[in-house]
């Protein structure tokens, strides 16, 4: 990998698949680039019709936008195939020796003027790619010293590539484009404007970060950013590392930073100076901030992604700000503090085409996958009832007065969007979960963990009715216990489901009728927290690491289905891999945001004291203005969603 700059197409250490280090290039060019080089930089010589040719071979491609197929054949170690025909096909399955320009052709090395023919875009280094119409027009620009050529035809004229076009490598960074740009490419100004002027030193005036912002807005004219669930060969090149900023320094934030620490941790923000220093010890080069808003503004052109691990009330504003800056986001559960905040993050992720993940790490465990397979294979028949419970207790919160905030804590920054109030003991750094202003109790803390499995296995989205019970509502403190009844509609052929949540020691009565259930390994099942699926033909009892089918005698000889859900590479690794390689994330904000909405609707029903009818499409409680007020909250001045 020596000599490959960060934005170049760098090949993995195993032969066959190239590791494309830049996410924009990866998504626009191809999620998986197979070209048979063993190491070094891939000299991308031509993207044309149904073929992509690299330094030592040509890979067949079904289409440039959807991606590449593997079928690589070895060829001559030459960068430019000259055997191109006017119809865009090639004569053989190998990359032929390039034709040299005729003596009277313009030598771009000397003139540095745009070619009079629609032919070659010269760049040096890690090209980024845009495409106005599939197969018609490609633009590349460079920021490194590795040579690359992109050959393009114009959408405006429809003329084909001519093999006699000059193909000399330029000795200095430069960008050359065909003279007639497609009209619809003007939507990516100022990028297109700079290119059309034949700028000779693009690297000095057009940074990679600025390009990323421009191309994000221009995705509508791009080739299409397709996701490939199959990861490319891993490489250990430091050039492939992402630059990540963190909001929050210790606790869950610290664990999440550690989970992505294979990358460059470039900045960390925390309003508690002591925690900031403690959490930064492992990352001595990370720049430190007290205010995450300042960090995100100052680091915006230096970072690729953000990890958020604050108290719940600051999850949404920090995550929304990062995504509006075009940064991929990983946010600890629950994703948000209110229902509306979850919807906003769902929409931002979609609009900006960002890779997202909610930090419910148990989702990556093997046991949840096996339970989902049991449910979805029909092991216990159609399921119309499910129970979920967690034994954690968060209650007894009270504000205090007359105490000054410790010197290490910026209390105003810690409050963030919450209502302004004097410092109170017993809130920071952990007991905030007991306070409605900052947390949502046991339901908010563990609902996204345990209800995750029922949502996943039963393909649940938004409930239509939610009712809750518990002790009298305290305006400050979350309850000593809560039971929530959710009703979900039919989903395709799947029947409606009634799901009940219990916390703080409450559990479904049916558990008391079970006779010492044994798990998949014959060990006693732990019943402290878990899930129970009740089907027409039996039951499935589960928790984080155990599962069993009931009644035991009926399923004594049961053979579980063959695994169909691939094991996770790790919850944080999924997110990193998806940013780098276009793969999936299993707790993306579309899934986890909808889960969070359901969890938070339980708090809405409890705090309002009413059974609510929910119109998810319009984000509206249709039968209770009292409940509607809890769908969102007013942000303090200076803080926005």
XYZ file of C-alpha atoms in Angstrom:
641
model
C 0.000 0.000 0.000
C 2.982 2.267 0.204
C 2.569 5.419 -1.796
C -1.229 5.383 -1.936
C -2.846 8.591 -0.760
C -6.053 8.572 1.287
C -8.359 9.323 -1.628
C -6.914 6.807 -4.042
C -8.316 3.428 -5.009
C -6.224 1.213 -2.784
C -6.250 -2.535 -3.275
C -6.758 -4.996 -0.449
C -4.023 -7.376 0.575
C -5.861 -10.402 -0.773
C -5.981 -10.811 -4.563
C -9.311 -10.414 -6.282
C -11.065 -7.531 -4.544
C -9.931 -3.941 -4.353
C -10.526 -1.928 -1.206
C -11.693 1.473 -2.392
C -10.737 3.815 0.403
C -13.022 6.710 -0.403
C -16.768 6.231 0.280
C -17.916 8.567 -2.493
C -15.862 6.690 -5.050
C -17.046 3.370 -3.647
C -20.731 4.148 -3.822
C -20.673 5.891 -7.162
C -18.186 3.630 -8.937
C -18.977 0.216 -7.509
C -19.550 -1.256 -4.063
C -17.175 -4.099 -4.781
C -14.266 -3.553 -7.157
C -12.671 -6.850 -8.179
C -9.584 -6.558 -10.317
C -6.971 -9.066 -9.249
C -4.135 -6.810 -8.209
C -2.240 -8.019 -5.159
C -1.122 -4.684 -3.741
C -0.511 -1.064 -4.576
C -2.726 1.408 -6.358
C -5.218 0.396 -9.020
C -4.769 2.499 -12.130
C -8.353 2.898 -13.267
C -7.931 3.255 -16.978
C -11.414 3.303 -18.380
C -15.026 3.076 -17.350
C -16.912 2.452 -20.544
C -20.024 0.546 -21.464
C -19.851 -2.829 -19.767
C -16.195 -2.924 -18.778
C -13.917 -1.457 -16.171
C -10.211 -1.790 -16.845
C -7.507 -1.472 -14.246
C -3.761 -1.779 -14.196
C -3.408 -5.488 -14.808
C -6.777 -6.671 -15.942
C -10.317 -5.851 -16.958
C -13.393 -6.569 -14.875
C -16.734 -7.125 -16.515
C -19.479 -4.871 -15.290
C -23.188 -5.365 -15.849
C -23.745 -1.653 -15.537
C -21.682 1.170 -14.113
C -24.311 2.400 -11.661
C -25.537 -0.835 -10.039
C -22.023 -2.130 -9.547
C -19.467 -4.569 -10.841
C -19.361 -8.314 -11.229
C -16.299 -10.290 -10.392
C -15.477 -12.145 -13.688
C -11.994 -10.684 -13.893
C -9.585 -11.820 -16.535
C -5.932 -11.040 -16.515
C -4.526 -8.709 -19.093
C -1.472 -6.727 -19.967
C -0.152 -4.443 -17.209
C -1.055 -1.303 -19.104
C -3.252 1.493 -17.884
C -5.238 2.394 -20.987
C -6.996 -0.117 -23.229
C -6.800 1.076 -26.799
C -9.073 -1.571 -28.216
C -12.249 0.474 -27.864
C -14.865 0.503 -30.573
C -17.369 3.235 -31.307
C -20.216 1.146 -29.936
C -18.586 0.987 -26.543
C -17.612 -2.672 -26.649
C -14.214 -4.337 -26.585
C -12.788 -6.947 -28.916
C -11.284 -9.246 -26.317
C -11.490 -10.088 -22.631
C -8.145 -8.496 -21.845
C -6.920 -4.943 -21.681
C -5.067 -4.253 -24.880
C -1.999 -2.095 -25.303
C -3.070 1.542 -25.586
C -2.820 3.406 -28.818
C -0.431 6.337 -28.738
C -1.608 9.734 -29.914
C -0.599 10.767 -33.384
C 2.321 13.233 -33.592
C 0.068 16.077 -34.647
C -2.336 15.652 -31.764
C -2.371 18.214 -29.007
C -0.086 17.267 -26.149
C -1.943 18.084 -22.965
C 1.230 17.959 -20.938
C 2.442 21.106 -22.636
C -0.705 23.023 -23.529
C -2.856 22.314 -20.484
C -5.883 23.268 -22.560
C -9.152 21.442 -22.859
C -9.178 18.903 -25.666
C -11.264 19.947 -28.686
C -12.751 16.439 -28.789
C -14.962 14.861 -26.144
C -12.513 12.396 -24.752
C -10.309 12.413 -21.696
C -10.572 13.892 -18.247
C -7.085 13.946 -16.780
C -6.553 13.935 -13.068
C -3.808 12.864 -10.780
C -4.794 10.888 -7.759
C -7.906 9.713 -6.024
C -10.693 10.588 -8.366
C -14.176 11.308 -7.114
C -16.900 10.387 -9.537
C -20.147 11.946 -10.696
C -22.329 10.757 -13.514
C -25.072 12.820 -15.092
C -26.620 10.001 -17.114
C -25.656 6.328 -16.670
C -22.895 5.403 -19.060
C -22.749 8.840 -20.626
C -20.646 11.280 -18.679
C -18.137 10.831 -15.898
C -16.170 13.447 -14.001
C -13.126 12.847 -11.842
C -10.991 15.184 -9.802
C -7.874 14.455 -7.802
C -6.099 15.182 -4.534
C -3.165 12.766 -4.556
C -0.168 11.874 -6.682
C -1.224 8.495 -8.051
C -2.192 8.809 -11.754
C -5.694 8.039 -12.969
C -7.501 8.538 -16.252
C -11.221 8.698 -16.754
C -12.447 8.487 -20.306
C -15.873 9.969 -20.874
C -18.372 10.727 -23.598
C -20.869 13.554 -23.431
C -24.549 13.254 -22.746
C -25.003 16.452 -24.740
C -23.768 15.027 -28.052
C -24.005 11.306 -27.453
C -20.642 10.885 -29.221
C -18.582 7.882 -28.307
C -15.073 7.712 -26.935
C -12.392 7.782 -29.577
C -9.349 5.654 -28.879
C -6.970 8.171 -30.436
C -7.699 10.776 -27.784
C -4.592 11.878 -25.875
C -3.970 9.830 -22.780
C -0.726 11.209 -21.370
C -0.262 11.461 -17.641
C 0.143 14.996 -16.404
C 3.172 15.765 -14.237
C 1.236 18.120 -11.939
C -2.247 18.089 -10.423
C -4.734 19.176 -13.024
C -8.272 18.645 -14.215
C -9.308 18.526 -17.879
C -12.832 18.080 -19.086
C -14.631 17.725 -22.341
C -15.799 21.081 -23.658
C -19.532 20.386 -23.715
C -20.884 19.532 -20.277
C -24.402 18.088 -20.021
C -26.865 20.803 -18.983
C -28.095 18.850 -15.985
C -24.577 18.781 -14.595
C -24.849 22.482 -13.838
C -26.774 21.521 -10.717
C -23.539 20.602 -9.009
C -22.083 24.081 -9.255
C -19.495 25.272 -8.321
C -17.842 21.926 -8.994
C -18.935 21.732 -12.604
C -18.005 25.374 -13.147
C -14.489 24.824 -11.896
C -14.048 21.783 -14.092
C -15.466 23.371 -17.195
C -12.851 26.080 -16.918
C -10.121 23.481 -17.301
C -8.612 24.378 -13.932
C -4.953 23.419 -13.852
C -4.507 23.189 -10.108
C -7.738 21.847 -8.697
C -6.142 20.386 -5.621
C -5.145 23.772 -4.304
C -8.617 25.300 -4.541
C -11.118 22.496 -4.209
C -10.695 20.341 -1.131
C -11.932 16.798 -0.753
C -14.239 17.819 2.100
C -15.814 20.558 0.033
C -16.299 18.086 -2.795
C -18.068 15.669 -0.484
C -20.537 18.366 0.509
C -21.116 19.309 -3.133
C -21.620 15.756 -4.332
C -24.038 14.986 -1.513
C -26.313 17.711 -2.816
C -25.877 16.472 -6.367
C -26.718 12.832 -5.822
C -29.823 13.197 -7.966
C -27.616 13.559 -11.037
C -25.167 10.919 -9.898
C -24.915 7.352 -11.008
C -26.852 6.181 -7.978
C -25.387 5.162 -4.626
C -26.116 1.461 -4.365
C -25.493 -0.618 -1.282
C -23.714 -3.943 -1.494
C -24.211 -6.226 1.516
C -20.990 -8.106 0.753
C -17.899 -6.445 2.230
C -14.747 -6.124 0.180
C -11.457 -7.567 1.304
C -10.240 -5.843 4.424
C -7.055 -3.853 4.336
C -4.971 -2.463 7.132
C -3.812 0.623 5.307
C -3.933 3.696 7.580
C -5.072 5.644 4.523
C -8.429 3.904 4.749
C -9.283 5.185 8.221
C -12.239 7.446 8.840
C -11.976 10.638 10.833
C -14.493 10.452 13.672
C -15.637 13.001 16.257
C -17.328 11.990 19.502
C -20.008 13.758 21.532
C -19.581 12.452 25.069
C -16.387 11.022 26.529
C -17.065 8.302 29.115
C -19.665 5.726 30.104
C -21.584 4.535 27.062
C -19.895 7.282 25.068
C -16.494 5.932 26.052
C -17.522 2.400 25.097
C -18.736 3.606 21.712
C -15.546 5.545 21.069
C -13.597 2.390 21.902
C -15.841 0.499 19.479
C -14.718 2.723 16.606
C -11.155 3.288 17.800
C -9.713 1.404 14.844
C -10.326 4.704 13.046
C -8.943 8.179 13.697
C -10.594 9.741 16.750
C -9.915 13.358 15.890
C -12.134 15.299 18.317
C -14.122 14.725 21.524
C -16.623 17.017 23.235
C -17.943 16.815 26.786
C -19.202 19.590 29.113
C -17.512 17.875 32.079
C -13.806 18.726 31.929
C -12.805 15.824 34.175
C -14.696 13.297 32.089
C -13.323 14.862 28.917
C -9.765 14.426 30.173
C -10.467 10.879 31.332
C -12.111 9.855 28.096
C -9.371 11.397 25.964
C -6.464 9.555 27.551
C -6.480 6.818 24.924
C -6.694 9.388 22.120
C -3.942 11.936 22.839
C -4.155 13.569 19.413
C -7.914 14.193 19.644
C -8.855 17.847 19.920
C -10.989 18.544 22.986
C -14.103 20.702 23.244
C -16.691 21.451 25.912
C -19.484 22.403 23.480
C -20.294 19.850 20.770
C -21.804 22.592 18.586
C -18.446 24.361 18.463
C -16.684 21.075 17.762
C -18.954 20.153 14.873
C -18.676 23.597 13.325
C -14.879 23.737 13.577
C -14.266 20.126 12.591
C -16.896 19.911 9.854
C -14.402 19.820 6.992
C -12.131 17.351 8.793
C -14.485 14.572 9.881
C -16.462 11.837 8.172
C -18.675 10.628 11.006
C -19.839 11.344 14.544
C -20.507 9.088 17.540
C -23.062 10.435 20.045
C -23.199 9.164 23.626
C -24.737 11.971 25.680
C -27.637 11.835 28.142
C -30.852 11.111 26.236
C -32.092 14.702 26.064
C -29.106 15.719 23.925
C -29.111 12.745 21.544
C -31.335 14.282 18.893
C -29.926 17.824 18.644
C -26.336 16.571 18.490
C -27.157 13.853 15.968
C -29.297 16.155 13.825
C -26.551 18.768 13.675
C -24.003 16.156 12.607
C -26.280 14.807 9.880
C -27.132 18.253 8.578
C -23.397 18.704 8.117
C -23.378 15.519 6.033
C -21.784 13.276 8.674
C -22.618 9.634 9.215
C -24.016 9.077 12.691
C -23.892 6.463 15.441
C -26.123 7.335 18.396
C -26.565 5.455 21.648
C -30.040 4.141 22.529
C -32.676 5.328 22.966
C -32.174 7.179 19.741
C -34.103 10.194 21.017
C -35.928 11.690 23.982
C -39.220 12.351 22.161
C -41.269 10.793 19.387
C -40.886 13.742 17.029
C -37.119 13.809 17.451
C -36.967 10.205 16.248
C -38.977 11.061 13.147
C -36.717 14.008 12.361
C -33.610 11.822 12.528
C -35.232 9.182 10.322
C -35.969 11.800 7.692
C -32.535 13.442 7.914
C -30.811 10.107 7.383
C -32.908 9.435 4.291
C -32.601 12.908 2.841
C -28.834 13.017 3.231
C -28.222 9.347 2.339
C -26.169 8.809 5.477
C -25.024 5.615 7.153
C -26.583 5.403 10.601
C -26.696 3.016 13.547
C -28.382 3.148 16.937
C -26.328 1.756 19.777
C -28.381 -1.252 20.802
C -25.423 -3.599 20.712
C -27.342 -6.756 21.621
C -28.878 -6.604 18.160
C -25.535 -7.888 16.870
C -25.659 -10.979 19.076
C -26.166 -14.467 17.665
C -29.021 -15.345 20.024
C -31.350 -12.628 18.730
C -30.714 -13.889 15.198
C -31.644 -17.451 16.103
C -34.865 -16.296 17.790
C -35.831 -14.248 14.730
C -35.276 -17.339 12.568
C -37.456 -19.455 14.862
C -40.270 -16.908 14.780
C -40.124 -16.213 11.068
C -39.832 -19.907 10.128
C -43.189 -20.530 11.784
C -41.844 -22.763 14.565
C -44.733 -21.785 16.875
C -47.226 -20.749 14.205
C -48.774 -17.294 13.774
C -48.046 -14.967 16.703
C -50.651 -12.558 18.006
C -49.309 -11.919 21.501
C -45.901 -11.029 22.908
C -44.523 -9.887 26.273
C -41.333 -7.960 27.027
C -39.940 -7.122 30.463
C -36.861 -5.612 32.106
C -36.043 -5.562 35.811
C -34.205 -2.208 35.913
C -35.659 0.520 38.183
C -35.202 4.283 37.737
C -37.278 6.393 40.100
C -37.185 8.774 43.075
C -35.739 11.795 41.266
C -35.835 15.152 43.073
C -34.258 18.485 42.230
C -32.120 20.172 44.863
C -31.166 23.827 45.219
C -28.470 25.902 46.819
C -25.556 23.873 45.498
C -23.045 25.275 43.049
C -22.013 23.186 40.073
C -18.496 21.750 40.442
C -15.778 23.650 38.583
C -15.254 20.802 36.142
C -18.866 20.857 34.928
C -20.368 23.435 32.587
C -23.938 22.982 33.794
C -25.425 25.238 31.142
C -23.863 23.158 28.362
C -24.914 19.941 30.073
C -28.532 21.145 30.160
C -28.401 21.661 26.414
C -31.944 21.979 25.016
C -33.597 21.219 28.378
C -35.375 23.814 30.494
C -32.972 26.187 32.217
C -32.732 25.549 35.942
C -30.122 25.880 38.722
C -27.621 23.109 39.243
C -29.002 20.125 41.140
C -27.149 17.361 42.921
C -28.071 13.821 41.970
C -28.413 14.378 38.240
C -24.993 14.223 36.596
C -23.249 11.960 35.671
C -25.749 9.052 35.701
C -28.909 9.600 37.737
C -30.359 11.807 35.017
C -32.214 8.722 33.710
C -34.688 9.185 36.605
C -35.671 12.689 35.465
C -38.265 13.274 32.741
C -36.280 16.333 31.645
C -33.269 14.203 30.666
C -34.343 10.543 30.501
C -37.347 8.249 30.236
C -36.769 5.714 32.990
C -36.558 1.970 32.573
C -38.765 1.959 29.479
C -36.492 4.389 27.647
C -33.294 2.750 28.811
C -34.186 -0.885 28.121
C -37.179 -0.766 25.800
C -34.952 -0.324 22.761
C -32.948 -3.377 23.843
C -35.734 -5.829 24.625
C -38.525 -4.608 22.336
C -35.933 -4.653 19.564
C -36.257 -8.436 19.293
C -40.048 -8.396 19.038
C -39.973 -5.597 16.458
C -37.347 -7.452 14.423
C -38.882 -10.926 14.608
C -42.506 -9.843 14.085
C -41.704 -7.071 11.573
C -43.443 -4.467 13.705
C -43.427 -0.793 12.869
C -45.826 1.737 14.399
C -48.517 0.768 16.920
C -52.019 2.101 16.423
C -53.060 2.130 20.089
C -51.016 2.484 23.289
C -52.206 2.398 26.902
C -50.104 2.445 30.080
C -50.510 1.941 33.799
C -48.334 2.683 36.802
C -48.220 4.743 39.989
C -49.506 8.332 39.941
C -47.524 10.491 37.557
C -44.718 12.558 39.100
C -43.875 15.644 36.995
C -40.174 15.293 37.854
C -39.428 11.598 38.309
C -39.938 8.578 36.088
C -42.197 5.941 37.690
C -41.368 3.159 40.125
C -42.936 0.778 37.598
C -44.815 0.880 34.336
C -46.829 -1.537 32.206
C -47.597 -0.556 28.605
C -49.992 -2.285 26.213
C -49.255 -1.802 22.507
C -51.506 -2.814 19.637
C -49.920 -3.297 16.203
C -51.892 -3.737 12.988
C -51.695 -6.578 10.506
C -48.543 -6.532 8.354
C -49.186 -8.274 5.047
C -50.045 -11.891 5.938
C -48.907 -11.427 9.556
C -51.742 -11.083 12.080
C -52.216 -8.105 14.414
C -50.098 -8.253 17.557
C -50.720 -7.223 21.155
C -47.405 -6.522 22.882
C -47.088 -5.761 26.591
C -44.100 -4.089 28.236
C -43.280 -4.495 31.963
C -40.454 -2.901 33.936
C -39.043 -2.450 37.419
C -39.809 -5.989 38.560
C -43.224 -6.380 36.918
C -43.501 -9.480 34.732
C -46.180 -11.351 32.758
C -48.236 -13.665 34.956
C -47.782 -16.565 32.572
C -44.142 -16.864 33.613
C -45.317 -18.212 36.946
C -46.872 -21.211 35.208
C -43.681 -22.327 33.481
C -41.836 -25.283 35.006
C -38.102 -24.471 35.035
C -37.615 -23.906 31.313
C -34.227 -24.963 29.907
C -32.359 -23.053 27.223
C -30.783 -24.262 23.981
C -27.895 -25.743 25.970
C -30.032 -27.394 28.642
C -29.335 -24.721 31.269
C -32.067 -23.009 33.336
C -33.498 -19.937 31.662
C -32.954 -16.610 33.400
C -36.316 -14.874 33.809
C -35.107 -11.502 35.159
C -35.568 -9.766 31.799
C -36.654 -11.136 28.466
C -39.271 -11.757 25.824
C -42.090 -14.266 25.400
C -43.684 -14.935 22.024
C -47.028 -16.714 22.183
C -48.035 -18.485 18.970
C -50.910 -20.739 18.038
C -48.630 -23.795 18.203
C -46.367 -22.961 21.138
C -44.201 -20.317 22.773
C -40.655 -18.984 22.508
C -38.985 -17.676 25.670
C -35.810 -15.636 25.219
C -33.392 -13.133 26.717
C -30.078 -11.665 25.629
C -28.262 -14.999 25.424
C -30.834 -17.773 25.880
C -33.868 -19.196 24.094
C -36.222 -22.143 24.352
C -39.434 -23.449 22.825
C -42.380 -24.304 25.055
C -43.904 -26.589 26.075
C -40.666 -28.505 26.354
C -42.117 -31.961 25.763
C -43.776 -30.870 22.527
C -40.497 -29.508 21.138
C -38.157 -32.155 22.597
C -37.221 -33.446 19.145
C -37.566 -30.124 17.339
C -34.810 -29.316 14.833
C -34.253 -25.570 14.484
C -34.099 -24.095 10.992
C -30.773 -23.619 9.306
C -29.363 -20.143 10.076
C -30.371 -17.637 7.436
C -29.313 -14.375 9.097
C -25.535 -13.854 8.805
C -23.665 -13.342 12.049
C -22.755 -9.735 12.696
C -19.200 -8.531 12.276
C -19.860 -6.380 15.355
C -22.311 -3.577 15.962
C -19.776 -0.769 15.589
C -17.932 -2.618 12.834
C -21.173 -2.856 10.824
C -21.444 0.914 10.856
C -17.806 1.493 9.945
C -17.948 -1.100 7.201
C -21.109 0.402 5.754
C -19.518 3.861 5.598
C -16.411 2.501 3.931
C -17.847 -0.256 1.824
C -21.538 0.318 1.282
C -22.763 -2.626 3.342
C -25.846 -2.651 5.580
C -26.421 -1.551 9.144
C -29.021 -3.560 11.005
C -30.075 -0.759 13.380
C -30.153 2.098 10.884
C -32.321 5.029 11.845
C -35.238 3.910 9.683
C -35.522 0.740 11.771
C -34.286 1.995 15.127
C -36.044 5.336 14.827
C -39.375 3.589 14.345
C -38.580 1.342 17.320
C -37.728 4.416 19.397
C -41.002 6.080 18.409
C -42.913 3.062 19.731
C -40.943 3.051 22.988
C -41.523 6.765 23.535
C -45.233 6.407 22.831
C -45.339 4.288 25.979
C -44.072 7.249 27.995
C -46.605 9.498 26.253
C -49.475 7.199 27.231
C -48.262 6.931 30.827
C -47.657 10.660 31.355
C -50.964 11.671 29.767
C -52.919 9.045 31.690
C -54.882 8.142 28.564
C -55.018 5.299 26.069
C -53.878 6.971 22.862
C -54.875 6.364 19.268
C -51.822 6.932 17.103
C -51.662 8.254 13.536
C -48.023 7.512 12.718
C -48.085 9.026 9.231
C -49.075 12.426 10.602
C -47.264 12.101 13.928
C -50.503 12.794 15.763
C -52.437 11.477 18.741
C -55.930 11.559 17.278
C -57.934 11.301 20.512
C -56.051 13.312 23.131
C -54.633 16.849 23.026
C -53.223 16.159 26.493
C -51.127 13.338 25.098
C -50.093 15.266 21.985
C -48.083 17.714 24.105
C -45.666 14.898 24.996
C -44.894 14.003 21.379
C -42.240 16.705 21.462
C -40.870 19.381 23.778
C -39.819 22.995 23.513
C -36.088 23.543 23.111
C -34.265 26.164 25.100
C -33.049 29.197 23.143
C -29.752 28.516 21.405
C -30.495 24.838 20.823
C -32.181 23.428 17.749
C -33.309 20.175 16.255
